[in-house]
């Protein structure tokens, strides 16, 4: 089911940044909405974003006596926390071998330590507050199917050991396909991400914290010893701001250049036989596939993910088709019950960026570049930013410093690749097809077209009503592309996403796409047809 087709009784279920509902969204219950206006709009810390990073940071800081307000442009779990596959691992997409190579062995050990602490923090929060979120410890298995993958897996294994991470080579991995080599990581975990953040939110509120939904922070400016955050007419006076928005919003920041947006695809499926995997399973392909099981209301689901591509590139519908076909090769799929996609940011040098937001006033923090490890690195980010605000320092502030410039080689290559991308998508505005009539656009679909000399992003709904937009992204001027699976306009440069009416769903853009007057378009179209 997609969000538009929900029965009226389910309208209070959490929403997310696209047409497709996640399994979590369908089963989170209705009490994730918790707007409670604060008595005063003055606080110690304003946290922007109510996903796992924001709510964990807010709870940690509130516990330390900081008076926090969380604002979300939509609602808790609306973004990637609502679309994750919720794996909790002691290893990351950036392997310890890569961290050793790009930084140092010491950096790799520190990275492993930060991750281990985040796993411990999640478990501690779940047990301390008895959060009912289906938390379960699991073994994780990574397997390799050919010689090249086996070599990379060996590097992963050896570097994990050097970093102090518990792992072992095994010959009995529960891989769904024949494999050459496999390693086991004990004490990984999984949970229901929206139930988890609902638990965080409940504790945060009980400690006097406040969450304000549907409130977009337009700007933050320094005013004496305070920062003034504006949302329309409203002003929130705060000593610190934590951007937990996945990528910092607003004008071009160096972090937009150091992270590339990707879409990841997920399905939940029932199987014809009870061969649901017990552990968390990962192959070593690029991009890799991953599988796990989750039980909701007594029904087991296989959760399978993969076929990622850069946002605004690739074909989302093809990615879903490929993922379903691949999963069916691995497991006896009976029915695909749910499919959804989600966004993540790949950092240029492999490590997340957490700390003071470059180019802004003191007291403004941000975190991004979690790769596909948002649950653990979002929690790491919350811990680091909480320490920076509360104690003024963190053991990991240097490792994750957003202003770091090393390693130059990787960074230069990354910048060049992304500059090429941006250039191509700006240049592409000159190669858009001429449209004769809006009827060329299939129902409930969108297309980039040229119409009477004007470049347009046109969506035509099921009844034939047309929404025409200027396709120039409000962040930095790239041309958006249509995502026919999520029914969104996605920007290929830094990942901003817009709905059919041009409203912002995902930053860094803050302003909606410009609307092009429809009557003109309709009249011109009628004349031609
Ligand atoms: Fe940066 Fe669109 S997100 S130009």
Short mmCIF file of C-alpha atoms and ligand atoms in Angstrom, two decimals:
data_model
loop_
_atom_site.label_atom_id
_atom_site.label_comp_id
_atom_site.label_asym_id
_atom_site.label_seq_id
_atom_site.Cartn_x
_atom_site.Cartn_y
_atom_site.Cartn_z
CA UNK A 1 0.00 0.00 0.00
CA UNK A 2 1.23 3.48 -0.63
CA UNK A 3 0.57 6.51 1.55
CA UNK A 4 -2.15 7.94 -0.68
CA UNK A 5 -4.24 4.77 -0.50
CA UNK A 6 -4.40 4.55 3.28
CA UNK A 7 -7.84 4.06 4.83
CA UNK A 8 -9.05 7.13 6.69
CA UNK A 9 -8.56 5.29 10.00
CA UNK A 10 -4.82 5.01 9.33
CA UNK A 11 -4.20 8.64 8.49
CA UNK A 12 -2.38 9.19 11.78
CA UNK A 13 0.27 6.61 10.98
CA UNK A 14 3.70 8.13 10.39
CA UNK A 15 4.43 9.46 6.93
CA UNK A 16 7.69 9.55 5.06
CA UNK A 17 9.49 11.29 2.25
CA UNK A 18 8.05 9.43 -0.71
CA UNK A 19 5.00 7.56 -1.99
CA UNK A 20 6.08 4.13 -0.72
CA UNK A 21 5.44 3.20 2.88
CA UNK A 22 8.09 1.28 4.77
CA UNK A 23 7.29 -1.79 6.83
CA UNK A 24 8.12 0.29 9.91
CA UNK A 25 5.73 3.01 8.97
CA UNK A 26 2.92 0.51 8.49
CA UNK A 27 3.46 -1.01 11.93
CA UNK A 28 4.67 1.81 14.20
CA UNK A 29 1.28 2.72 15.64
CA UNK A 30 -0.12 6.21 15.75
CA UNK A 31 1.57 7.65 18.83
CA UNK A 32 4.74 8.83 17.12
CA UNK A 33 3.11 12.24 16.70
CA UNK A 34 3.95 14.15 19.83
CA UNK A 35 4.00 17.87 19.26
CA UNK A 36 4.14 19.57 22.65
CA UNK A 37 4.70 23.28 22.55
CA UNK A 38 7.37 24.50 25.01
CA UNK A 39 6.42 27.05 27.66
CA UNK A 40 9.05 29.37 26.26
CA UNK A 41 10.94 29.58 22.96
CA UNK A 42 14.26 29.98 24.77
CA UNK A 43 16.35 26.86 25.29
CA UNK A 44 19.89 25.56 25.67
CA UNK A 45 19.88 23.43 22.53
CA UNK A 46 17.68 23.41 19.46
CA UNK A 47 17.88 20.05 17.71
CA UNK A 48 16.72 20.21 14.09
CA UNK A 49 15.44 16.83 12.92
CA UNK A 50 13.59 14.09 14.79
CA UNK A 51 15.24 10.96 13.43
CA UNK A 52 17.57 8.65 15.30
CA UNK A 53 20.39 11.25 15.41
CA UNK A 54 18.23 14.10 16.67
CA UNK A 55 16.18 12.21 19.21
CA UNK A 56 19.19 10.33 20.61
CA UNK A 57 21.17 13.57 20.92
CA UNK A 58 18.22 15.38 22.48
CA UNK A 59 17.67 12.64 25.06
CA UNK A 60 21.38 12.42 25.96
CA UNK A 61 21.62 16.20 26.39
CA UNK A 62 18.32 16.55 28.27
CA UNK A 63 19.55 13.88 30.69
CA UNK A 64 22.61 16.04 31.32
CA UNK A 65 20.43 18.96 32.30
CA UNK A 66 20.31 20.83 28.98
CA UNK A 67 16.91 22.23 28.11
CA UNK A 68 16.29 20.99 24.56
CA UNK A 69 13.69 21.62 21.88
CA UNK A 70 13.47 19.33 18.84
CA UNK A 71 11.95 20.78 15.67
CA UNK A 72 11.13 18.69 12.64
CA UNK A 73 9.93 20.05 9.31
CA UNK A 74 7.57 17.05 9.20
CA UNK A 75 7.45 14.52 12.04
CA UNK A 76 9.59 12.00 13.90
CA UNK A 77 10.97 9.32 11.62
CA UNK A 78 9.81 11.04 8.42
CA UNK A 79 13.23 10.79 6.75
CA UNK A 80 15.75 8.00 6.49
CA UNK A 81 15.09 6.62 10.00
CA UNK A 82 11.67 5.66 8.68
CA UNK A 83 13.21 3.92 5.67
CA UNK A 84 16.25 2.17 7.09
CA UNK A 85 16.59 -1.62 7.33
CA UNK A 86 17.71 -1.09 10.94
CA UNK A 87 20.87 -3.16 11.09
CA UNK A 88 23.07 -2.58 14.15
CA UNK A 89 26.60 -3.68 13.33
CA UNK A 90 30.12 -3.59 14.72
CA UNK A 91 31.47 -3.06 11.19
CA UNK A 92 30.57 -0.45 8.58
CA UNK A 93 30.31 0.05 4.82
CA UNK A 94 33.69 1.78 5.01
CA UNK A 95 35.81 -1.17 6.09
CA UNK A 96 38.45 -0.94 8.77
CA UNK A 97 41.00 -1.71 6.02
CA UNK A 98 39.87 1.40 4.13
CA UNK A 99 40.10 3.54 7.26
CA UNK A 100 43.63 2.22 7.90
CA UNK A 101 44.62 3.00 4.34
CA UNK A 102 43.08 6.48 4.16
CA UNK A 103 43.75 7.54 7.74
CA UNK A 104 45.73 5.22 10.05
CA UNK A 105 45.50 2.06 12.15
CA UNK A 106 44.84 4.24 15.18
CA UNK A 107 41.95 5.91 13.35
CA UNK A 108 40.56 2.49 12.50
CA UNK A 109 40.70 1.44 16.17
CA UNK A 110 38.98 4.67 17.17
CA UNK A 111 36.29 4.17 14.53
CA UNK A 112 35.69 0.65 15.86
CA UNK A 113 35.56 1.93 19.43
CA UNK A 114 33.02 4.64 18.54
CA UNK A 115 30.85 2.06 16.77
CA UNK A 116 31.08 -0.36 19.71
CA UNK A 117 30.02 2.43 22.05
CA UNK A 118 27.06 3.27 19.84
CA UNK A 119 25.88 -0.36 19.89
CA UNK A 120 26.26 -0.29 23.68
CA UNK A 121 24.37 2.99 23.89
CA UNK A 122 21.44 1.69 21.84
CA UNK A 123 21.23 -1.45 23.99
CA UNK A 124 21.56 0.60 27.16
CA UNK A 125 18.76 2.97 26.15
CA UNK A 126 16.51 0.04 25.19
CA UNK A 127 17.04 -1.70 28.53
CA UNK A 128 17.11 1.40 30.75
CA UNK A 129 13.81 2.68 29.40
CA UNK A 130 12.28 -0.73 28.55
CA UNK A 131 11.77 0.43 24.97
CA UNK A 132 9.50 -2.05 23.22
CA UNK A 133 11.20 -2.04 19.81
CA UNK A 134 11.80 -5.71 18.94
CA UNK A 135 15.51 -5.36 19.81
CA UNK A 136 17.33 -8.67 19.26
CA UNK A 137 20.99 -9.65 19.29
CA UNK A 138 21.98 -11.48 16.09
CA UNK A 139 25.09 -12.89 14.47
CA UNK A 140 26.15 -11.09 11.30
CA UNK A 141 27.65 -12.97 8.34
CA UNK A 142 29.48 -11.54 5.36
CA UNK A 143 30.21 -13.95 2.51
CA UNK A 144 32.26 -13.82 -0.69
CA UNK A 145 31.34 -15.56 -3.93
CA UNK A 146 34.49 -15.20 -6.05
CA UNK A 147 38.22 -14.69 -5.70
CA UNK A 148 38.19 -10.91 -5.75
CA UNK A 149 35.45 -10.77 -3.12
CA UNK A 150 37.33 -13.37 -1.04
CA UNK A 151 40.43 -11.18 -1.05
CA UNK A 152 38.38 -8.16 0.05
CA UNK A 153 36.68 -10.22 2.73
CA UNK A 154 40.08 -11.33 4.02
CA UNK A 155 41.08 -7.65 4.27
CA UNK A 156 37.84 -6.89 6.11
CA UNK A 157 38.43 -9.77 8.53
CA UNK A 158 42.08 -9.00 9.28
CA UNK A 159 41.54 -5.26 9.62
CA UNK A 160 38.53 -5.82 11.91
CA UNK A 161 40.74 -7.93 14.18
CA UNK A 162 43.43 -5.23 14.18
CA UNK A 163 40.75 -2.67 15.10
CA UNK A 164 39.75 -4.80 18.08
CA UNK A 165 36.45 -6.07 16.64
CA UNK A 166 35.40 -9.62 17.45
CA UNK A 167 35.06 -11.73 14.29
CA UNK A 168 35.90 -15.20 13.00
CA UNK A 169 36.16 -17.04 9.72
CA UNK A 170 33.44 -19.67 9.37
CA UNK A 171 32.58 -22.51 7.03
CA UNK A 172 28.91 -22.76 7.98
CA UNK A 173 27.54 -19.30 7.22
CA UNK A 174 23.78 -19.29 6.52
CA UNK A 175 24.38 -17.74 3.10
CA UNK A 176 21.55 -18.15 0.61
CA UNK A 177 23.92 -18.97 -2.28
CA UNK A 178 27.13 -21.02 -2.60
CA UNK A 179 30.12 -19.05 -1.34
CA UNK A 180 33.91 -19.29 -1.20
CA UNK A 181 34.54 -17.67 2.19
CA UNK A 182 32.59 -16.14 5.06
CA UNK A 183 33.15 -14.35 8.34
CA UNK A 184 30.91 -14.05 11.39
CA UNK A 185 30.53 -10.94 13.51
CA UNK A 186 28.90 -11.92 16.82
CA UNK A 187 26.58 -9.67 18.79
CA UNK A 188 25.13 -7.59 16.02
CA UNK A 189 21.53 -6.50 16.51
CA UNK A 190 18.31 -5.42 14.86
CA UNK A 191 15.24 -3.49 15.95
CA UNK A 192 12.13 -1.69 14.76
CA UNK A 193 13.50 1.81 14.13
CA UNK A 194 10.28 3.78 14.56
CA UNK A 195 9.34 1.96 17.77
CA UNK A 196 12.86 2.70 19.01
CA UNK A 197 12.73 6.44 18.34
CA UNK A 198 9.21 6.55 19.75
CA UNK A 199 10.74 5.21 23.00
CA UNK A 200 13.50 7.84 22.87
CA UNK A 201 10.94 10.55 22.27
CA UNK A 202 8.78 9.39 25.18
CA UNK A 203 11.71 9.55 27.60
CA UNK A 204 12.84 12.89 26.23
CA UNK A 205 9.37 14.33 26.78
CA UNK A 206 9.15 12.89 30.27
CA UNK A 207 12.38 14.70 31.14
CA UNK A 208 10.84 18.01 30.06
CA UNK A 209 12.10 18.10 26.48
CA UNK A 210 9.76 19.31 23.77
CA UNK A 211 9.20 18.17 20.18
CA UNK A 212 7.58 20.51 17.67
CA UNK A 213 6.50 18.91 14.40
CA UNK A 214 5.77 20.52 11.04
CA UNK A 215 8.16 23.34 11.82
CA UNK A 216 10.87 24.04 9.28
CA UNK A 217 13.78 26.09 10.60
CA UNK A 218 14.38 28.69 7.88
CA UNK A 219 17.55 30.25 9.27
CA UNK A 220 19.87 30.50 12.26
CA UNK A 221 21.67 33.73 13.08
CA UNK A 222 24.02 34.79 15.84
CA UNK A 223 22.68 37.45 18.20
CA UNK A 224 25.01 38.18 21.12
CA UNK A 225 25.41 35.10 23.24
CA UNK A 226 22.40 33.42 21.62
CA UNK A 227 21.56 31.94 18.26
CA UNK A 228 18.18 32.92 16.85
CA UNK A 229 16.46 30.21 14.82
CA UNK A 230 13.58 31.42 12.68
CA UNK A 231 10.61 29.44 11.44
CA UNK A 232 8.24 31.81 9.67
CA UNK A 233 7.28 34.40 12.27
CA UNK A 234 8.46 32.24 15.14
CA UNK A 235 11.87 32.76 16.74
CA UNK A 236 13.60 30.25 18.97
CA UNK A 237 16.43 31.60 21.12
CA UNK A 238 19.09 29.00 21.83
CA UNK A 239 22.71 28.62 22.90
CA UNK A 240 23.43 25.76 20.50
CA UNK A 241 21.93 24.25 17.36
CA UNK A 242 22.34 20.60 16.36
CA UNK A 243 21.44 19.88 12.73
CA UNK A 244 20.31 16.26 12.68
CA UNK A 245 18.84 16.61 9.21
CA UNK A 246 20.93 13.95 7.45
CA UNK A 247 22.63 16.66 5.37
CA UNK A 248 22.81 20.25 6.64
CA UNK A 249 20.14 22.41 5.00
CA UNK A 250 20.52 25.80 3.36
CA UNK A 251 23.03 27.33 0.96
CA UNK A 252 26.03 25.50 -0.39
CA UNK A 253 28.22 24.20 2.42
CA UNK A 254 31.48 22.28 2.11
CA UNK A 255 29.65 19.21 3.43
CA UNK A 256 27.41 19.22 0.35
CA UNK A 257 30.54 18.84 -1.74
CA UNK A 258 31.99 16.10 0.48
CA UNK A 259 28.99 13.76 0.45
CA UNK A 260 27.20 12.07 -2.43
CA UNK A 261 23.49 11.15 -2.10
CA UNK A 262 22.41 7.57 -2.86
CA UNK A 263 19.08 5.73 -2.95
CA UNK A 264 18.82 2.24 -1.48
CA UNK A 265 16.01 -0.21 -2.24
CA UNK A 266 14.25 -2.50 0.21
CA UNK A 267 11.54 -5.15 0.04
CA UNK A 268 9.71 -7.07 2.75
CA UNK A 269 8.53 -10.47 1.59
CA UNK A 270 6.90 -13.61 2.93
CA UNK A 271 8.50 -16.94 1.97
CA UNK A 272 6.90 -20.18 0.79
CA UNK A 273 8.98 -22.17 3.30
CA UNK A 274 10.19 -21.30 6.78
CA UNK A 275 13.77 -20.63 5.70
CA UNK A 276 13.94 -17.06 7.00
CA UNK A 277 17.56 -16.24 7.94
CA UNK A 278 18.34 -16.23 11.65
CA UNK A 279 21.20 -13.77 11.32
CA UNK A 280 22.05 -10.60 9.47
CA UNK A 281 23.40 -11.66 6.07
CA UNK A 282 25.51 -9.61 3.65
CA UNK A 283 27.05 -10.59 0.33
CA UNK A 284 30.16 -8.80 -0.98
CA UNK A 285 28.90 -7.51 -4.29
CA UNK A 286 29.11 -3.83 -5.16
CA UNK A 287 26.57 -2.56 -4.24
CA UNK A 288 25.98 -5.40 -1.80
CA UNK A 289 22.73 -7.21 -0.96
CA UNK A 290 21.65 -7.77 2.62
CA UNK A 291 18.97 -9.88 4.27
CA UNK A 292 17.37 -10.24 7.66
CA UNK A 293 14.11 -11.35 9.23
CA UNK A 294 11.61 -9.32 11.25
CA UNK A 295 8.41 -10.57 12.91
CA UNK A 296 5.46 -8.19 12.98
CA UNK A 297 2.15 -9.26 14.54
CA UNK A 298 3.25 -12.89 14.39
CA UNK A 299 4.12 -12.76 10.67
CA UNK A 300 7.72 -13.32 9.61
CA UNK A 301 9.11 -11.10 6.87
CA UNK A 302 12.32 -11.41 4.95
CA UNK A 303 13.79 -7.93 4.59
CA UNK A 304 16.09 -7.62 1.62
CA UNK A 305 17.99 -4.57 0.43
CA UNK A 306 20.38 -3.48 -2.30
CA UNK A 307 20.62 -2.23 -5.90
CA UNK A 308 21.59 1.24 -4.68
CA UNK A 309 22.44 4.05 -7.07
CA UNK A 310 23.14 7.75 -6.87
CA UNK A 311 20.05 9.83 -6.22
CA UNK A 312 18.56 11.22 -9.42
CA UNK A 313 20.49 8.73 -11.55
CA UNK A 314 19.46 5.20 -12.45
CA UNK A 315 15.97 3.80 -12.68
CA UNK A 316 14.20 3.23 -9.34
CA UNK A 317 11.59 0.89 -10.82
CA UNK A 318 14.34 -1.21 -12.39
CA UNK A 319 16.18 -1.31 -9.05
CA UNK A 320 13.08 -2.71 -7.37
CA UNK A 321 12.61 -5.26 -10.17
CA UNK A 322 16.27 -6.31 -9.90
CA UNK A 323 16.07 -6.56 -6.12
CA UNK A 324 12.95 -8.72 -6.28
CA UNK A 325 14.54 -10.96 -8.93
CA UNK A 326 17.76 -11.32 -6.94
CA UNK A 327 15.93 -12.02 -3.68
CA UNK A 328 13.84 -14.65 -5.44
CA UNK A 329 17.05 -16.32 -6.58
CA UNK A 330 18.20 -16.48 -2.95
CA UNK A 331 14.96 -17.36 -1.12
CA UNK A 332 11.59 -18.94 -2.05
CA UNK A 333 9.70 -15.65 -2.13
CA UNK A 334 5.94 -16.07 -1.81
CA UNK A 335 4.74 -12.47 -1.80
CA UNK A 336 6.47 -9.11 -1.77
CA UNK A 337 4.29 -7.27 0.71
CA UNK A 338 6.10 -3.94 0.92
CA UNK A 339 8.72 -2.07 -1.03
CA UNK A 340 10.34 1.24 -0.33
CA UNK A 341 13.51 3.21 -0.97
CA UNK A 342 15.57 5.44 1.21
CA UNK A 343 18.38 7.97 0.97
CA UNK A 344 21.88 7.94 2.45
CA UNK A 345 25.04 9.97 1.99
CA UNK A 346 28.43 8.54 1.06
CA UNK A 347 31.28 10.59 2.54
CA UNK A 348 34.25 11.45 0.33
CA UNK A 349 36.88 9.84 2.55
CA UNK A 350 34.75 7.11 4.11
CA UNK A 351 34.19 8.53 7.60
CA UNK A 352 31.14 10.50 8.74
CA UNK A 353 31.35 14.24 9.35
CA UNK A 354 30.29 15.10 12.90
CA UNK A 355 30.95 18.32 14.77
CA UNK A 356 30.98 22.06 14.26
CA UNK A 357 29.35 22.95 10.93
CA UNK A 358 32.07 24.60 8.82
CA UNK A 359 31.40 28.19 7.82
CA UNK A 360 28.93 28.88 10.63
CA UNK A 361 28.98 30.51 14.07
CA UNK A 362 30.26 28.72 17.16
CA UNK A 363 27.63 26.51 18.74
CA UNK A 364 26.22 25.15 15.44
CA UNK A 365 26.79 21.43 14.92
CA UNK A 366 25.90 18.98 12.18
CA UNK A 367 26.34 15.34 11.26
CA UNK A 368 26.22 13.62 7.89
CA UNK A 369 27.95 11.00 5.72
CA UNK A 370 26.72 7.89 7.53
CA UNK A 371 26.96 5.76 4.39
CA UNK A 372 24.53 2.82 4.77
CA UNK A 373 25.08 2.67 8.53
CA UNK A 374 22.62 5.25 9.80
CA UNK A 375 21.55 3.43 12.97
CA UNK A 376 25.05 3.05 14.40
CA UNK A 377 26.62 6.19 12.96
CA UNK A 378 23.53 8.28 13.74
CA UNK A 379 23.98 7.15 17.34
CA UNK A 380 27.73 7.88 17.20
CA UNK A 381 26.87 11.35 15.89
CA UNK A 382 24.39 11.91 18.72
CA UNK A 383 27.00 10.89 21.30
CA UNK A 384 29.71 13.10 19.80
CA UNK A 385 27.49 16.18 19.39
CA UNK A 386 26.04 15.72 22.87
CA UNK A 387 29.57 15.59 24.31
CA UNK A 388 30.60 18.68 22.35
CA UNK A 389 27.60 20.63 23.64
CA UNK A 390 27.61 19.35 27.22
CA UNK A 391 31.34 18.87 27.91
CA UNK A 392 32.93 20.99 25.21
CA UNK A 393 34.90 18.03 23.80
CA UNK A 394 34.56 14.47 22.51
CA UNK A 395 37.17 11.72 22.20
CA UNK A 396 36.16 11.44 18.53
CA UNK A 397 35.94 15.10 17.55
CA UNK A 398 39.20 15.03 15.60
CA UNK A 399 38.44 11.79 13.77
CA UNK A 400 35.05 12.99 12.55
CA UNK A 401 35.85 16.72 12.29
CA UNK A 402 33.73 18.09 9.39
CA UNK A 403 36.50 20.55 8.55
CA UNK A 404 39.15 17.86 8.06
CA UNK A 405 40.91 18.09 4.72
CA UNK A 406 42.59 14.70 4.47
CA UNK A 407 42.98 12.53 2.52
CA UNK A 408 43.45 14.87 -0.40
CA UNK A 409 43.74 12.16 -3.09
CA UNK A 410 40.35 10.64 -2.37
CA UNK A 411 38.76 14.01 -1.83
CA UNK A 412 40.06 15.47 -5.10
CA UNK A 413 38.81 12.43 -7.02
CA UNK A 414 35.43 12.66 -5.28
CA UNK A 415 35.08 16.38 -5.98
CA UNK A 416 35.97 15.86 -9.64
CA UNK A 417 33.43 13.06 -10.00
CA UNK A 418 30.72 15.15 -8.42
CA UNK A 419 31.64 18.26 -10.37
CA UNK A 420 31.23 16.18 -13.53
CA UNK A 421 27.86 15.04 -12.28
CA UNK A 422 26.73 18.57 -11.53
CA UNK A 423 28.03 19.83 -14.86
CA UNK A 424 26.21 17.13 -16.73
CA UNK A 425 22.94 17.81 -15.01
CA UNK A 426 23.16 21.52 -15.57
CA UNK A 427 24.13 20.92 -19.21
CA UNK A 428 21.30 18.41 -19.60
CA UNK A 429 18.78 21.20 -19.46
CA UNK A 430 19.67 21.85 -23.11
CA UNK A 431 18.91 18.28 -24.19
CA UNK A 432 15.36 17.86 -22.92
CA UNK A 433 12.72 16.51 -25.33
CA UNK A 434 10.15 18.86 -26.85
CA UNK A 435 6.62 18.02 -25.67
CA UNK A 436 3.74 18.39 -28.11
CA UNK A 437 0.95 17.78 -25.60
CA UNK A 438 0.70 17.07 -21.88
CA UNK A 439 -1.11 13.87 -22.86
CA UNK A 440 2.31 12.48 -23.78
CA UNK A 441 2.93 12.09 -20.06
CA UNK A 442 1.45 8.87 -18.65
CA UNK A 443 -1.05 9.20 -15.78
CA UNK A 444 0.46 9.50 -12.29
CA UNK A 445 3.84 10.15 -13.80
CA UNK A 446 6.30 12.97 -14.35
CA UNK A 447 8.68 13.97 -17.09
CA UNK A 448 11.25 16.63 -17.87
CA UNK A 449 10.13 18.33 -21.06
CA UNK A 450 10.64 21.40 -23.16
CA UNK A 451 7.43 23.17 -24.01
CA UNK A 452 7.35 26.29 -26.16
CA UNK A 453 10.98 27.00 -25.41
CA UNK A 454 10.59 26.51 -21.66
CA UNK A 455 12.16 23.66 -19.66
CA UNK A 456 9.57 22.13 -17.35
CA UNK A 457 9.19 19.37 -14.79
CA UNK A 458 5.64 18.18 -15.50
CA UNK A 459 3.57 15.77 -13.43
CA UNK A 460 0.21 14.48 -14.67
CA UNK A 461 -2.05 12.88 -12.06
CA UNK A 462 -4.51 10.01 -12.50
CA UNK A 463 -7.29 12.38 -13.51
CA UNK A 464 -5.16 14.19 -16.10
CA UNK A 465 -4.53 17.29 -13.99
CA UNK A 466 -1.09 18.69 -14.67
CA UNK A 467 1.42 20.29 -12.32
CA UNK A 468 4.20 22.15 -14.12
CA UNK A 469 7.33 23.25 -12.28
CA UNK A 470 10.60 24.92 -13.05
CA UNK A 471 13.05 21.97 -12.83
CA UNK A 472 15.93 24.06 -11.48
CA UNK A 473 16.72 22.86 -7.96
CA UNK A 474 16.49 25.62 -5.36
CA UNK A 475 19.68 24.53 -3.65
CA UNK A 476 22.31 25.14 -6.29
CA UNK A 477 20.65 25.06 -9.67
CA UNK A 478 20.93 21.46 -10.90
CA UNK A 479 18.06 19.94 -12.85
CA UNK A 480 15.81 17.55 -10.93
CA UNK A 481 14.85 14.11 -12.30
CA UNK A 482 11.58 12.22 -11.95
CA UNK A 483 11.50 9.22 -9.59
CA UNK A 484 8.51 7.23 -10.77
CA UNK A 485 8.58 4.83 -7.86
CA UNK A 486 8.44 7.37 -5.04
CA UNK A 487 6.64 9.92 -7.29
CA UNK A 488 9.17 12.61 -6.45
CA UNK A 489 11.51 15.01 -8.20
CA UNK A 490 15.05 14.09 -7.08
CA UNK A 491 18.09 16.31 -7.50
CA UNK A 492 21.16 14.44 -8.72
CA UNK A 493 23.66 16.87 -7.23
CA UNK A 494 23.18 16.92 -3.44
CA UNK A 495 20.02 14.90 -2.98
CA UNK A 496 17.25 17.47 -2.45
CA UNK A 497 13.86 15.92 -3.19
CA UNK A 498 10.49 17.49 -3.96
CA UNK A 499 6.92 16.20 -4.25
CA UNK A 500 4.73 16.55 -7.35
CA UNK A 501 3.77 20.07 -6.34
CA UNK A 502 7.40 21.06 -5.81
CA UNK A 503 7.28 21.03 -1.99
CA UNK A 504 10.59 20.12 -0.35
CA UNK A 505 10.67 16.58 1.05
CA UNK A 506 14.40 16.31 1.69
CA UNK A 507 17.08 18.97 2.09
CA UNK A 508 19.48 20.53 1.54
CA UNK A 509 16.99 22.71 -0.41
CA UNK A 510 14.72 24.80 1.79
CA UNK A 511 12.50 26.40 -0.85
CA UNK A 512 9.96 24.72 -3.07
CA UNK A 513 10.37 24.51 -6.84
CA UNK A 514 8.79 27.40 -8.72
CA UNK A 515 5.39 26.62 -10.15
CA UNK A 516 4.73 27.44 -13.80
CA UNK A 517 1.22 28.78 -14.44
CA UNK A 518 -0.82 25.84 -15.61
CA UNK A 519 -3.54 27.68 -17.56
CA UNK A 520 -0.91 28.88 -20.07
CA UNK A 521 0.35 25.39 -20.48
CA UNK A 522 -3.12 23.93 -20.83
CA UNK A 523 -4.21 26.52 -23.36
CA UNK A 524 -1.09 26.09 -25.42
CA UNK A 525 -1.42 22.34 -25.24
CA UNK A 526 -5.08 22.49 -26.33
CA UNK A 527 -4.18 24.67 -29.30
CA UNK A 528 -1.64 22.13 -30.48
CA UNK A 529 -3.81 19.05 -30.01
FE1 LIG B 1 22.14 20.85 -4.53
FE2 LIG B 1 19.93 20.29 -5.96
S1 LIG B 1 20.50 19.54 -4.04
S2 LIG B 1 21.58 21.58 -6.51
#
